[in-house]
Every structure is written in structure tokens, then in C-alpha cells.
XYZ file of C-alpha atoms in Angstrom:
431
model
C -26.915 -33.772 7.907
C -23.172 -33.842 6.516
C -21.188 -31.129 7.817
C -18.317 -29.724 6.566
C -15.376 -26.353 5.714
C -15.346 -24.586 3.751
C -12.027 -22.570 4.344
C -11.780 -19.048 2.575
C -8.094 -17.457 2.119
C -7.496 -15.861 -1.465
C -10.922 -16.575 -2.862
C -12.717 -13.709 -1.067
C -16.379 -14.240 -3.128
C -19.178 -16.405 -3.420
C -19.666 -16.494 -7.948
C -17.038 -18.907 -9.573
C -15.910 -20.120 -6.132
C -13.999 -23.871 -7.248
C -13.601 -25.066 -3.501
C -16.791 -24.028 -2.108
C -18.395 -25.278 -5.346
C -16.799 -28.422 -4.461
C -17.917 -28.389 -0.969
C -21.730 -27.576 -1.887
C -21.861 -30.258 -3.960
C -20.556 -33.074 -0.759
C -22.531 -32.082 1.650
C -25.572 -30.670 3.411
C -24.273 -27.998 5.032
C -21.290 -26.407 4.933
C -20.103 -23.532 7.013
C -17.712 -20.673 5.377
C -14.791 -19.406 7.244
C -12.174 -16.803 7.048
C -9.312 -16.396 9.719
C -7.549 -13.623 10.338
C -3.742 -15.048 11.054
C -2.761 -13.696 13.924
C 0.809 -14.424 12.752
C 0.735 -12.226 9.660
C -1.546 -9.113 11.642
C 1.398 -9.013 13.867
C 3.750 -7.861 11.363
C 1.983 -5.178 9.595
C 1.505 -1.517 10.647
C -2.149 -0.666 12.243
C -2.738 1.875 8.883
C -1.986 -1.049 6.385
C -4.638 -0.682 3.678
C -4.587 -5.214 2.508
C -6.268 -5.734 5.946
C -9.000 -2.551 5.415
C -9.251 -3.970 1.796
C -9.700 -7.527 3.297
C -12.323 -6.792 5.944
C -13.947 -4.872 3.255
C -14.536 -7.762 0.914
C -15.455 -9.920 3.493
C -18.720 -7.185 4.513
C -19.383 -8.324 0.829
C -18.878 -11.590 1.204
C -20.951 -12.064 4.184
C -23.801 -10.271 2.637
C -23.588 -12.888 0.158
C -24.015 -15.365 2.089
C -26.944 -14.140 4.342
C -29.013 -13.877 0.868
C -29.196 -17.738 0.974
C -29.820 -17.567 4.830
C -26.223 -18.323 6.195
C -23.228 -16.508 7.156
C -19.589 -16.734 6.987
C -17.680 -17.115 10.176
C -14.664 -14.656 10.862
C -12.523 -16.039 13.664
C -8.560 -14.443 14.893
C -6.013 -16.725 15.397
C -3.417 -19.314 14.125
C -5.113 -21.484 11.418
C -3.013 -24.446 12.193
C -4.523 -24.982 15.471
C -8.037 -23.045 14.671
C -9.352 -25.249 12.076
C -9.025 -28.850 13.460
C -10.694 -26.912 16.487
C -13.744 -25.639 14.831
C -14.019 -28.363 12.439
C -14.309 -30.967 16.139
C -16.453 -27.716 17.320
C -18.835 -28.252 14.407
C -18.531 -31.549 13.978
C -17.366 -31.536 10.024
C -16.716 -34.743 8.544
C -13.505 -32.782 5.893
C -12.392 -28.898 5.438
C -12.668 -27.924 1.484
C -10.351 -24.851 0.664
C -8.584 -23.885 -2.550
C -4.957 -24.463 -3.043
C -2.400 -21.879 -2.673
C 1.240 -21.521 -3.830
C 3.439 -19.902 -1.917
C 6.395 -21.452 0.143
C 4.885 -20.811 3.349
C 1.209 -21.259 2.429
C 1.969 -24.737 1.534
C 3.668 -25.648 4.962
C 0.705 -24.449 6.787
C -1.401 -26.798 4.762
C 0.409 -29.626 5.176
C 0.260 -29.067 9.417
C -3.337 -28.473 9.184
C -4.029 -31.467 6.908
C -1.690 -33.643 9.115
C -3.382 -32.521 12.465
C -7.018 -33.077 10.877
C -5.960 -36.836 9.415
C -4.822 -37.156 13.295
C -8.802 -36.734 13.776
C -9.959 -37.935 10.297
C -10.854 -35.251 9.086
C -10.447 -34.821 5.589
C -8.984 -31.848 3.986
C -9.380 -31.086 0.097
C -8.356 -28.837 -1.850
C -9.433 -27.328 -5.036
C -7.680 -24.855 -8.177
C -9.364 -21.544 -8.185
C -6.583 -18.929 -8.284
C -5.138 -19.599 -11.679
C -6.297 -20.957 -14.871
C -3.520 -23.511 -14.741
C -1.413 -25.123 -11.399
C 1.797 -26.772 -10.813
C 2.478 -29.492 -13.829
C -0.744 -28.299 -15.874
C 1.668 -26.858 -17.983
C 5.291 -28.538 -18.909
C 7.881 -29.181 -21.589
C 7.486 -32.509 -22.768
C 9.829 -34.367 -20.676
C 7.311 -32.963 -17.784
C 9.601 -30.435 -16.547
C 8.797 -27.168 -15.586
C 9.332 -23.864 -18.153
C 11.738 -21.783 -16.540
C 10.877 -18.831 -19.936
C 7.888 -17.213 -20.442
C 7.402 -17.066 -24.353
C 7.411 -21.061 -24.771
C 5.607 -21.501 -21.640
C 2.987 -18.817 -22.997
C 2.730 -20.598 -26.265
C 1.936 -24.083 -24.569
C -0.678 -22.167 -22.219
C -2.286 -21.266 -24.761
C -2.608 -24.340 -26.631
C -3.634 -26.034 -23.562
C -6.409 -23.870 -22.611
C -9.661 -25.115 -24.146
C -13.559 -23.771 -22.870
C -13.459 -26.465 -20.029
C -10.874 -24.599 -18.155
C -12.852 -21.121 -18.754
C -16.026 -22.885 -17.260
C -17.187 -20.900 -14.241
C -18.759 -22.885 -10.815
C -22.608 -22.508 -10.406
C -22.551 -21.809 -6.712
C -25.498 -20.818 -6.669
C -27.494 -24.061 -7.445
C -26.040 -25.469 -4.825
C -26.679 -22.721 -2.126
C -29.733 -24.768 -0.276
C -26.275 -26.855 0.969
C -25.275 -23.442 3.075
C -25.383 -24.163 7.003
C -28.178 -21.835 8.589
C -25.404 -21.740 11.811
C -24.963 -18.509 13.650
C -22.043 -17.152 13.067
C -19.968 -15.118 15.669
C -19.457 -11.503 14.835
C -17.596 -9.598 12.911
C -14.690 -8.180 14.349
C -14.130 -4.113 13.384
C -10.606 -3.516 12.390
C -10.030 -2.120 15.940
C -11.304 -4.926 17.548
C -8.144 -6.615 14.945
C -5.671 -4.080 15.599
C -6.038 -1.497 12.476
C -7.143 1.593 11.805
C -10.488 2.178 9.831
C -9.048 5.406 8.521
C -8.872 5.495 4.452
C -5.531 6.116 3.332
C -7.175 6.189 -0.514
C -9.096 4.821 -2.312
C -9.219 1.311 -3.655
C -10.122 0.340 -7.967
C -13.216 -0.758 -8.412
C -13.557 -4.737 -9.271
C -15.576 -3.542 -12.396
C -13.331 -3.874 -15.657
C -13.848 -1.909 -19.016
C -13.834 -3.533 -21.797
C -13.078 -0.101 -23.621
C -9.590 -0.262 -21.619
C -8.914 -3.755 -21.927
C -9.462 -3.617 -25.636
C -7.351 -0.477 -25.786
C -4.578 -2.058 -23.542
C -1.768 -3.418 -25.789
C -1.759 0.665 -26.993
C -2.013 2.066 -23.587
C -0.577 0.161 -21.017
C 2.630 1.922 -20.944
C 1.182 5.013 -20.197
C 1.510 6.038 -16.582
C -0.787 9.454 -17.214
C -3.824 7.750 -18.431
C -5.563 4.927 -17.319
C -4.566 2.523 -19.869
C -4.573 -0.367 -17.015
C -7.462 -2.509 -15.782
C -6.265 -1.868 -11.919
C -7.496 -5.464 -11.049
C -4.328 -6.922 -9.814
C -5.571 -6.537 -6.642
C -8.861 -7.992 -6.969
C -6.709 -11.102 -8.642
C -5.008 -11.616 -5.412
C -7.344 -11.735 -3.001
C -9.492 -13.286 -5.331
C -12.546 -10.840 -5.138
C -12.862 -11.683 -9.246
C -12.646 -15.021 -10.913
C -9.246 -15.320 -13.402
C -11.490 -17.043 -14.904
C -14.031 -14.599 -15.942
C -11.372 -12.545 -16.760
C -9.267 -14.724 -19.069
C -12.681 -15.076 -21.082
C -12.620 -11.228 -21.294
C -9.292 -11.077 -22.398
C -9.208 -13.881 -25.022
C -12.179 -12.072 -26.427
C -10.823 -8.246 -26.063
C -6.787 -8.202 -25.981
C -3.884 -10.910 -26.125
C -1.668 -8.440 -24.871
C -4.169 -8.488 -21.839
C -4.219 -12.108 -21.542
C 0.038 -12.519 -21.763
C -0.269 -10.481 -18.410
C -2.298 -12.914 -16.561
C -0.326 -15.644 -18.782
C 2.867 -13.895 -16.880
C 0.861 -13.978 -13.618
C 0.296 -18.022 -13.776
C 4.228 -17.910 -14.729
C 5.437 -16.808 -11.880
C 3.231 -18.351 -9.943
C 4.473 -21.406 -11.685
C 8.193 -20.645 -11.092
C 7.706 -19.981 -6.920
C 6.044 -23.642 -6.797
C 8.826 -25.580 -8.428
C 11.840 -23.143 -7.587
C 10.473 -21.790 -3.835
C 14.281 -21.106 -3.127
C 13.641 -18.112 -5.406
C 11.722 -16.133 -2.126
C 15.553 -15.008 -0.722
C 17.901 -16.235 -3.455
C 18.170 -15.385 -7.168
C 16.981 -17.864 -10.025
C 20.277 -18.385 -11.038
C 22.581 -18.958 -8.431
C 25.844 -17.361 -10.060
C 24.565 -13.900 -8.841
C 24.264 -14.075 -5.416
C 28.265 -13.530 -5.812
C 27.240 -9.931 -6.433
C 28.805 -7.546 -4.313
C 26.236 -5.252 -3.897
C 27.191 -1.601 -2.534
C 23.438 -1.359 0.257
C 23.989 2.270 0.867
C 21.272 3.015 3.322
C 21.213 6.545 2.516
C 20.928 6.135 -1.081
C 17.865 3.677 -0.261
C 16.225 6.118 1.852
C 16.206 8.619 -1.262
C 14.733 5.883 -3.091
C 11.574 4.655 -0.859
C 11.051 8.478 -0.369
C 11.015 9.451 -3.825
C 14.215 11.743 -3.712
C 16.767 10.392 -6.236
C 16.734 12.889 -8.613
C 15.427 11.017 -11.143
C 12.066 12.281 -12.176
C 10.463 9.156 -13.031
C 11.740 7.182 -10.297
C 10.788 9.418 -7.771
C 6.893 10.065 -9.281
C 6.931 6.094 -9.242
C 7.932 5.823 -5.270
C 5.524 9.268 -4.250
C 2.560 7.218 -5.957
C 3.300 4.220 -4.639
C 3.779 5.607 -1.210
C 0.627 7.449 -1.370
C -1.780 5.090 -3.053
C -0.394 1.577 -2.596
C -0.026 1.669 -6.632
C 2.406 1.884 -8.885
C 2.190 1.476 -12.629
C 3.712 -1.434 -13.556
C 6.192 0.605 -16.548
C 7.179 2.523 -13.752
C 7.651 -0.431 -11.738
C 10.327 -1.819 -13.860
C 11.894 1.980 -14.141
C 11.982 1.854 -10.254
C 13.526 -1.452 -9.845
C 16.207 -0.978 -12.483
C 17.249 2.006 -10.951
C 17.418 0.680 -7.501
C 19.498 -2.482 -8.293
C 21.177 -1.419 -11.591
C 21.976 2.303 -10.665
C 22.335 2.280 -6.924
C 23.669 -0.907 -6.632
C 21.386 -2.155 -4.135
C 20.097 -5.921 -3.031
C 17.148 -6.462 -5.070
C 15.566 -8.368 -1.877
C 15.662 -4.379 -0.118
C 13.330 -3.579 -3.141
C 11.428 -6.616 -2.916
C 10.376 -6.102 0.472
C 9.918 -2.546 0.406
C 7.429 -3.301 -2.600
C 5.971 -6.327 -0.075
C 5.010 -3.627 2.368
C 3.578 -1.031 0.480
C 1.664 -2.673 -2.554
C -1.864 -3.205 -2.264
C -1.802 -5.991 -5.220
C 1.517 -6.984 -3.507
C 1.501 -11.442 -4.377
C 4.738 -12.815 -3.673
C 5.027 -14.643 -6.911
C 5.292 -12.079 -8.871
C 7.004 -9.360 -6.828
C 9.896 -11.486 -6.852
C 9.492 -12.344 -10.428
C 9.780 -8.813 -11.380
C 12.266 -7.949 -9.464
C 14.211 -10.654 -10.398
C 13.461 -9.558 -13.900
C 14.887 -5.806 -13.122
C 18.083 -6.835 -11.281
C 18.327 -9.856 -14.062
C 18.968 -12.851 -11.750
C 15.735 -14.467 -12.613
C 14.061 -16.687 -15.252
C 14.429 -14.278 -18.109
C 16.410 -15.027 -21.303
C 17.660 -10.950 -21.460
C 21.271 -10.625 -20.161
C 22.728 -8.847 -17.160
C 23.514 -5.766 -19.347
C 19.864 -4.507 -19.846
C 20.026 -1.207 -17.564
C 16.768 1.120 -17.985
C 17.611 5.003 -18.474
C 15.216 6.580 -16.485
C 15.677 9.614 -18.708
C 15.054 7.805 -22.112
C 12.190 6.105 -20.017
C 10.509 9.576 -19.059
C 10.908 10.848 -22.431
C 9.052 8.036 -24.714
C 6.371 7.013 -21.881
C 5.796 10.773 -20.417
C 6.694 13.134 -22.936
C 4.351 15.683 -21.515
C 5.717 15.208 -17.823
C 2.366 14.954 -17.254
C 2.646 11.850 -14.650
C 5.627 13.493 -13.739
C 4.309 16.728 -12.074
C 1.230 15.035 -10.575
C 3.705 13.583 -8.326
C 6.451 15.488 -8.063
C 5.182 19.168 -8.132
C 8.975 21.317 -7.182
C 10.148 19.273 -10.765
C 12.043 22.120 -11.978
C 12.695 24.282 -8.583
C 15.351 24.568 -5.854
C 13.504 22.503 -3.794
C 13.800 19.230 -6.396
C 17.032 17.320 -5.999
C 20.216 16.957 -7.749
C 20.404 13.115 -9.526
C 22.619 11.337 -6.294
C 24.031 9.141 -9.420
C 25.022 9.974 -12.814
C 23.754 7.518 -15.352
C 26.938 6.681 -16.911
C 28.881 5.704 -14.224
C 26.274 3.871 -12.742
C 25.946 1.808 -16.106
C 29.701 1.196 -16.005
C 29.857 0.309 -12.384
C 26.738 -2.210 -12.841
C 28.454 -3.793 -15.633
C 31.772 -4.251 -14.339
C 30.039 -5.015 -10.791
C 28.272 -7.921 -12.329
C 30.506 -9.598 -14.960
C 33.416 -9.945 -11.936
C 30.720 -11.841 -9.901
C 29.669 -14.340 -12.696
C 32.960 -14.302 -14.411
């Protein structure tokens, strides 16, 4: 019997799997494994919610797996050194996983394909996360689209049904390995708490609210979003099952996973983009990084309605809508004047659906240092914002209740100045 990987990361399901469809089909039994990275556990708090979310999907996923009489194989550790040692363990002949984007992600791979050519081991990879990776889509000259609308338009006319075609796993599942597997480990056993802060959106879309989408997704009241974004990063749904949904329900819908693939696009070829702005010209901002005004601001006490409803939900439920999202990250870097890297990583810690690629993308987009063809000078009012997107203050109260009272507030910046001061702020640093 051939032996080999199959290394799960961001691709937490059996259905539409690309690198474990690629591994069935080479060999005669292949084992499943997730790690736990020690490395990343070690820097979250014992209540965060990705790991309960994470060891949730995986109870799925090994269910799965048992109805075709094997089981996935949960180990703790560092995956550099943990892989060449189970693949020796297990004597695999290559480790199939599917590719991943990020800065750091891709070092990793490179050390853990380098230490298992040391032992001739093979490691492969496979596309699964997005429709389209790295140079799938260019300008002609082959270089990479650094703004969305004529990247969109070429996504588009690239995308044909073979792309859209989902893995049949499932014919291939005879090719499992009947190996024991060692146990589970609880989230205690890993360090967290099993307590549920909230709950998480089901992985179950409506088509009524995808169809309805390009009319309701600015709508923070209703649910006028599919609430997958999650399930997109840790890849508990196939993009694409979804982008066959969307090309046959909403465009508008489909532009948001277009945007998705974007960014993802833009953190491959530009990785410097992680700590540094797009364009270079405004890290000469002088930013003011009051850390009482940014205390205010991750506690939902600013004064501004709509920013602070925005930071109490996302504190509470690991959510944010995404209008709100840009309300919040205008305000932080255009009114307060603060680093849009504090807002990054604040996001970074407290989204569920947090994916680096495009948390920095949009904030980026807010503080307008990134990719985006708009000009410094586009500063949202969080007023105006409230007023055409929550005209009921319905969102509004469900989140901040003492609106109105004593106990609400005063604004701690007035919106004029704060425009001024932005826009003098930034044309001296990129003057």
C-alpha cells in the first residue's frame, strides 16, 4: 500500500476538498491531519472563540471521515518539525495539502517542504481556497492588478465551468487509511475554554438573502448578509459552491468574493503590505496614537452612535457588519488620527472571520494608503452614515441602549475639525 498526507489547515471539510481529492486519487491510503500550532495557541486568550469554532468543525470533520471507516488525526505542536515526523512515523511516500497565501504561511511551507526533500518526501500542494491564485489573473504584460474594477472584469472573463467544478471525494474514499488515530484533544486539554461566548452563523446560505443582497447589504438592522465569511476562511464551505450560487443569484454577491480573491491577490505579490501601507508615501504620516482616544474606540465610547454600536457588536459577537466596518475604520484613522495597523490588529483579535488579506485590505481602504483608486480626502461622517443606513436607530439602540441619556457620551471629536486636521495631516506627509 502507498501511504501518504494529507495535511488539513484552511480546508476544514471533506465535499469539494482539491488537496485531499488530489491525494485520494495517488494513493492507497492516505491519513488526514490537522495540527494545532502551538506557536499561534500561545498568543491568543483561553476564551478566543476561532479555536472553539476550529475544534468544532473538526468534531464534523472527523465524523466525516469515520463514515468511510477512517479518522483524522489531531496532533499539538510546531508543524515544521511535526510533519516530516509523522510522515517517517507513517511511513508516507509525499504530504498533499492546499496552498495558502499569507506571508508567514508560505515560509512555513517552504521549511517543511525543504526538511521533507531532506528525507524525500514529497510535498504538493493544491488551490482550494479561492477560485483563482497568484498569476491566474494578470494584466497582459503578466503583472499583477493592483485595482479592483479591471481586475474584477478580467476575473470574470476568465472564469469558465471548469473552475466552478467541485472534487468528487467521495469516489475516492475506499483510498482513506483505516489507521487509528490518537484522540481528540478537548479545548482544555489545548488551553481554551469550552464556554460559548455566542453563537456562531450557520454554514447554510439563503438563497432568498443572497438574491436580495445588492438591496440589503448595507443594512446593519436586518440580515441582509450571508454571514459566511467565516465559513470562507476556515474553509468549512467550498468558494466554489458558492461562486456557483452567486453567479446564479447576485453579482453584487459574487464582486464580494471577487474582492476576497483581490486581496488575497494583493498580500501574495505585495506581502510588505502586512505592516506597511500600499503606497509607501504615507507611512510619512504623523499620526497623533492617543491611547485614550483608542480605548474609547475598542470599547465603544466615542460618542459617535454608529461607531460605538459597531465596536459593542463586535466585542460581543466577534461580528461586525461590514458597512459598519468601514464607518469604524474611517473614524479611527480619519477622525482620531490613529495608526491604521492599531485598528488592524484590534480587528485581528476580535473577528471571528478575521483573514489577514483582507483585514488589511480594508483597512487600508479606510485610512486610504492601499490599492484603491479613491483619494486621501474620502472621510466617512458617521452621522450622515447613521442617518441613510439606520434611519430608525434601530441597530443603533440594540447596541447602545443609554443612546439618548446621561449615561451616553459626549462625541470626544467634532467632525469638522477632525476632517480639517485629517486633510491637512495627510497632504503635508505626501506633499
Amino acid at each position: 500500500m502507498s501511504t501518504v498526507l494529507f495535511w488539513h489547515r484552511r480546508d476544514l471539510r471533506f465535499d469539494d476538498n482539491a488537496g485531499l481529492y488530489k491525494a485520494l486519487k495517488s494513493a492507497s491510503a492516505v491519513v488526514p491531519v490537522f495540527i494545532f500550532d502551538r506557536t499561534i495557541l500561545s498568543n491568543l486568550p483561553p476564551t478566543d472563540q476561532r479555536v472553539r469554532f476550529i475544534h468544532e468543525a473538526l468534531q464534523r470533520l472527523q465524523k466525516n471521515y469515520q463514515v468511510f471507516g477512517s479518522e483524522l488525526h489531531v496532533y499539538v505542536g510546531d508543524p515544521v518539525a511535526m510533519i516530516p515526523k509523522i510522515a517517517i512515523e507513517l511511513g508516507a511516500s509525499a504530504v498533499y495539502t492546499n496552498r495558502d497565501y499569507e506571508p508567514t504561511a508560505i515560509q512555513r511551507d517552504q521549511e517543511v517542504k525543504a526538511r521533507l526533500a531532506e528525507l524525500q518526501i514529497e510535498f504538493i500542494g493544491a488551490k482550494d481556497q479561492v477560485i483563482f491564485e497568484k498569476n491566474e489573473v494578470t494584466k497582459d504584460d503578466g503583472l499583477p492588478y493592483t485595482v479592483f474594477t479591471p481586475y474584477a472584469k478580467k476575473w470574470k472573463a476568465t472564469l469558465n465551468a471548469f473552475y466552478l467544478k467541485p472534487y468528487p471525494n467521495q469516489q475516492y474514499a475506499t483510498n482513506l487509511s483505516a489507521l487509528n488515530a490518537p484522540t481528540v484533544p478537548s479545548l482544555e486539554q489545548l488551553g481554551f475554554s469550552s464556554a460559548a461566548l455566542y453563537d456562531f452563523p450557520s454554514a447554510a446560505w439563503q438563497v432568498p438573502v443572497i438574491s436580495a443582497y445588492h438591496q440589503t447589504r448595507d443594512t446593519p438592522a436586518i440580515l441582509g448578509t450571508s454571514r459566511l465569511s467565516v465559513h470562507l476562511r476556515f474553509g468549512t464551505i467550498s468558494v466554489r459552491e458558492l461562486a456557483k450560487v452567486a453567479l446564479q443569484h447576485n453579482e453584487t454577491f459574487l464582486n464580494e468574493l471577487i474582492w476576497r480573491e483581490f486581496y488575497q491577490m494583493i498580500l501574495y505579490h505585495f506581502p510588505h503590505t502586512v505592516d506597511a501601507a500600499f503606497k509607501p508615501a504615507y507611512d510619512r504620516i504623523v499620526w497623533e496614537n492617543q491611547e485614550a482616544d483608542f480605548e474609547a474606540w475598542c470599547n465603544g465610547q466615542t460618542g459617535y452612535p454608529m461607531v460605538d454600536a459597531g465596536m459593542r457588536e463586535l466585542n460581543a459577537t466577534g461580528f461586525m457588519h461590514n458597512r459598519v466596518r468601514m464607518v469604524v475604520a474611517s473614524f479611527l484613522t480619519k477622525h482620531l488620527l490613529i495608526d491604521w495597523r492599531w485598528g488592524e490588529r484590534y480587528f485581528a483579535e476580535k473577528l471571528l472571520d478575521f483573514e489577514l488579506a483582507s483585514n488589511i485590505g480594508g483597512w487600508q481602504w479606510a485610512a486610504g494608503c492601499g490599492c484603491d483608486a479613491a483619494p486621501y480626502f474620502r472621510v466617512f461622517n458617521p452621522e450622515a452614515q447613521q442617518k441613510k443606513f439606520d434611519p430608525n436607530w434601530t441597530y443603533i439602540r440594540k447596541w447602545v441602549p443609554e443612546i439618548g441619556s446621561a449615561n451616553y457620551p459626549a462625541p470626544i471629536v467634532e467632525h469638522r475639525f477632525a476632517r480639517e486636521r485629517i486633510l491637512s495631516r495627510f497632504k503635508e506627509a505626501l506633499s
